[in-house]
Structure formats: structure tokens, C-alpha cells
Amino acid sequence: MSRYRDVALFVALAAVWGSAFLAIKTGLEAGLPPVLFAALRYDVAGIIMLAYAAWRIDHWIPRGRAEWTMVAAGATLMIAAYHAFLFVGETDPAVTSAVAAVLVALSPVLTTVFSRLFVPDEPVTPATVGGTLLALVGVAVLVRPDPANLLAGGVVAKTLVFLAAASFALGSVLTKVPDADLPIETMEAWSMAGGALIMHVISLGVGESQVFAVSWTTNAVLSLLYLSLAASAVGFLLYFHLLERLGPIEINMVSYVAPIFAALAGWAVRDEVPTAYTVLGFLVIFAGFALVKRDALREEVSSLRRVLSS
């Protein structure tokens, strides 16, 4: 029964995170400045997660240089850079909910690449190189740059979303480099709060309209609430629970289920029909991930078979 519950929670997490791309698009179209929008999302989510960490974890405040270094890497890369690039990228109509989700699904592959670069104990293998190149081919299928006009067709916006995935992947590796035993709930909570602060500074620096100058339409408010409460607070609580029960390999697979829900949400609400290139790009990126993680996936499949047979 617990296995079925885990599957249901996994699907719920994929649905919440996948539909978040539609909420971002909706809020941006309602007139919310992209970086400010991202910052406000994590103002709310950061407060909720800090309260959760204080209630759930004894070690809820980082201690020492190593732990604060982890938080700084998470705040700068996994929260601020990732969301600033993603939200600005989604301002382009060419970046549909499904396209954004598929590009973000590249993050687990890039995480493996960065871990090989920054963690010397993990050697670079032919499978890692081949899987990474295959995943990049999938990105090229999605972006489809026109050599005659590289600034047309959403290439810049899709590149920004790619940089978002790369920022998240790099941050997820750098938060593991310092020799510190910081609970993931504590790291995520303080990263959210710090990332929100960084994005507010960026928003001011690029001259975006600020909170009281924004026209708060119903769609703008609903989008912000959905992203803050459902996608961030509830989503990360589900993530923490499943990470404990399933492990990092299985939970990372949510990146490859979320695009399905992103595509369904975009189709149901905005009539965004995924193109053949979107589907093909997703399949190629997933093939790259499967090649890089083939041994771990083989072990997971064997484990699942043992559970089902018992």
C-alpha cells in the first residue's frame, strides 16, 4: 500500500511542478515583471519553508562557513539564477509551457556533467559524454536555431531557459561540495529566502516596476498564489518526503514526468498543442539521461520488480 501511496504522491508532484510552467506564463501575461514575479514567489515560499524547517528540524539555522557556503550556492544558482532565467525566458510566446518544462528536464543530465567536473572522485566515462551530447542534441531539436537569423524564433528565450536548467544543475552540485552536514530542508528554506532577496536586487537593478506599481489582476494574484503555495511550499514538502523514501535517482525522474503535465495544462487552458519537435526533443533528452544513468536505472528497475513480485 505504501508503494501505491508513493506513486500517487510522485504523480501529484509531477502534476504540481509541471503545471507551474503554465502559472508562470499566465502571471507574466497578466503584466507581472518577470524577476519581481519570481522574487515574490519565493518571498512567500521562503517564509513558509523557514517555518516548516524550524518546526521539523532541530538544525534549522546554518552554522559555520561550510553550511552558509551551501546556502549561498543554493540561493544564487538554484533559486535566483534559475528562476530569473526561466521567468524571463517564458515571456517569449515561442516558449510554451511544454517547451520550458522539456528544457528544464535537461537539468539531471547537466547535474551529472557538473558533478564529474567538480567532484574528482567521479570519473568521466564514455557513457557520460555520449549521454550529455545526446541530451544537447535534444535541446538543439527544441531550439532549432536558424543560422540566417539566430535572434528569431524564440532562440534567445529558449537559451535563457537552458541557462536556467544549467544554473540549477550547477547549484545542485556546488551545494554538495562543502564538507557540511546540513539538512536539505534547512538548505532549501534559507536558499529560498536568500534567492528571493537576490532577485529583488536584480529586479531593482534592471528597472522593473515594483510591487505597488504593478496592476494586480485576478490572474496575477492567482498565479502568484499557485506558484508560492502549491508549486513551491506543497511541492517541496512532497519532494522531501519522496526523497527520503525513494532516493535521488527515482525522485529525479519527476523532471521527465512534469513535461507531460505541462503539455496537458498548456493544451487545456491555452490551446498550446505540443509540436513534433517538442516531443522528439523530450525523447532525445530522456535518452541522454538514460544513457548517463543506465546503471542506476537498471538497479531501480530490478528493485521495482522485486517489490512487485513480493
Coordinates of C-alpha atoms in Angstrom, one line a residue, residues 82 102-118 122 128-129 131-137 139 158-174 252 255-256 285 288-290 292-293:
Y82 CA 17.4 29.5 -12.2
V102 CA 11.3 19.9 -21.5
L103 CA 14.3 22.2 -21.4
V104 CA 14.3 22.2 -17.6
A105 CA 14.2 18.4 -17.8
L106 CA 17.8 18.6 -19.1
S107 CA 18.9 19.6 -15.6
P108 CA 19.6 16.0 -14.3
V109 CA 21.9 15.3 -17.2
L110 CA 23.8 18.6 -16.7
T111 CA 24.0 17.8 -12.9
T112 CA 25.9 14.6 -13.8
V113 CA 28.3 16.6 -16.1
F114 CA 29.0 19.2 -13.4
S115 CA 29.5 16.6 -10.7
R116 CA 32.2 15.0 -12.9
L117 CA 33.9 18.4 -13.2
F118 CA 33.7 19.4 -9.6
E122 CA 33.5 10.6 -10.1
T128 CA 28.6 10.2 -19.6
V129 CA 30.0 12.0 -22.6
G131 CA 24.6 10.8 -22.9
T132 CA 25.4 14.5 -22.5
L133 CA 25.9 15.0 -26.2
L134 CA 22.7 13.2 -26.9
A135 CA 20.8 15.4 -24.5
L136 CA 22.3 18.5 -26.2
V137 CA 21.1 17.2 -29.5
V139 CA 18.0 20.7 -26.9
K158 CA 14.9 29.1 -25.2
T159 CA 18.6 29.7 -24.5
L160 CA 17.7 31.5 -21.3
V161 CA 15.6 28.6 -20.2
F162 CA 18.5 26.3 -21.0
L163 CA 20.7 28.5 -18.8
A164 CA 18.1 28.2 -16.1
A165 CA 18.5 24.4 -16.2
A166 CA 22.3 24.7 -16.2
S167 CA 22.2 27.1 -13.2
F168 CA 20.0 24.7 -11.2
A169 CA 22.3 21.7 -12.1
L170 CA 25.5 23.6 -11.2
G171 CA 23.9 24.7 -7.9
S172 CA 22.8 21.2 -7.0
V173 CA 26.4 20.1 -7.4
L174 CA 28.1 23.0 -5.6
N252 CA 14.9 13.0 -10.2
S255 CA 11.8 16.0 -14.3
Y256 CA 10.7 13.7 -17.1
I285 CA 16.9 14.4 -23.8
G288 CA 20.6 11.0 -22.9
F289 CA 19.6 10.8 -19.3
A290 CA 19.0 7.1 -19.5
V292 CA 24.2 8.6 -18.3
K293 CA 22.3 6.9 -15.5

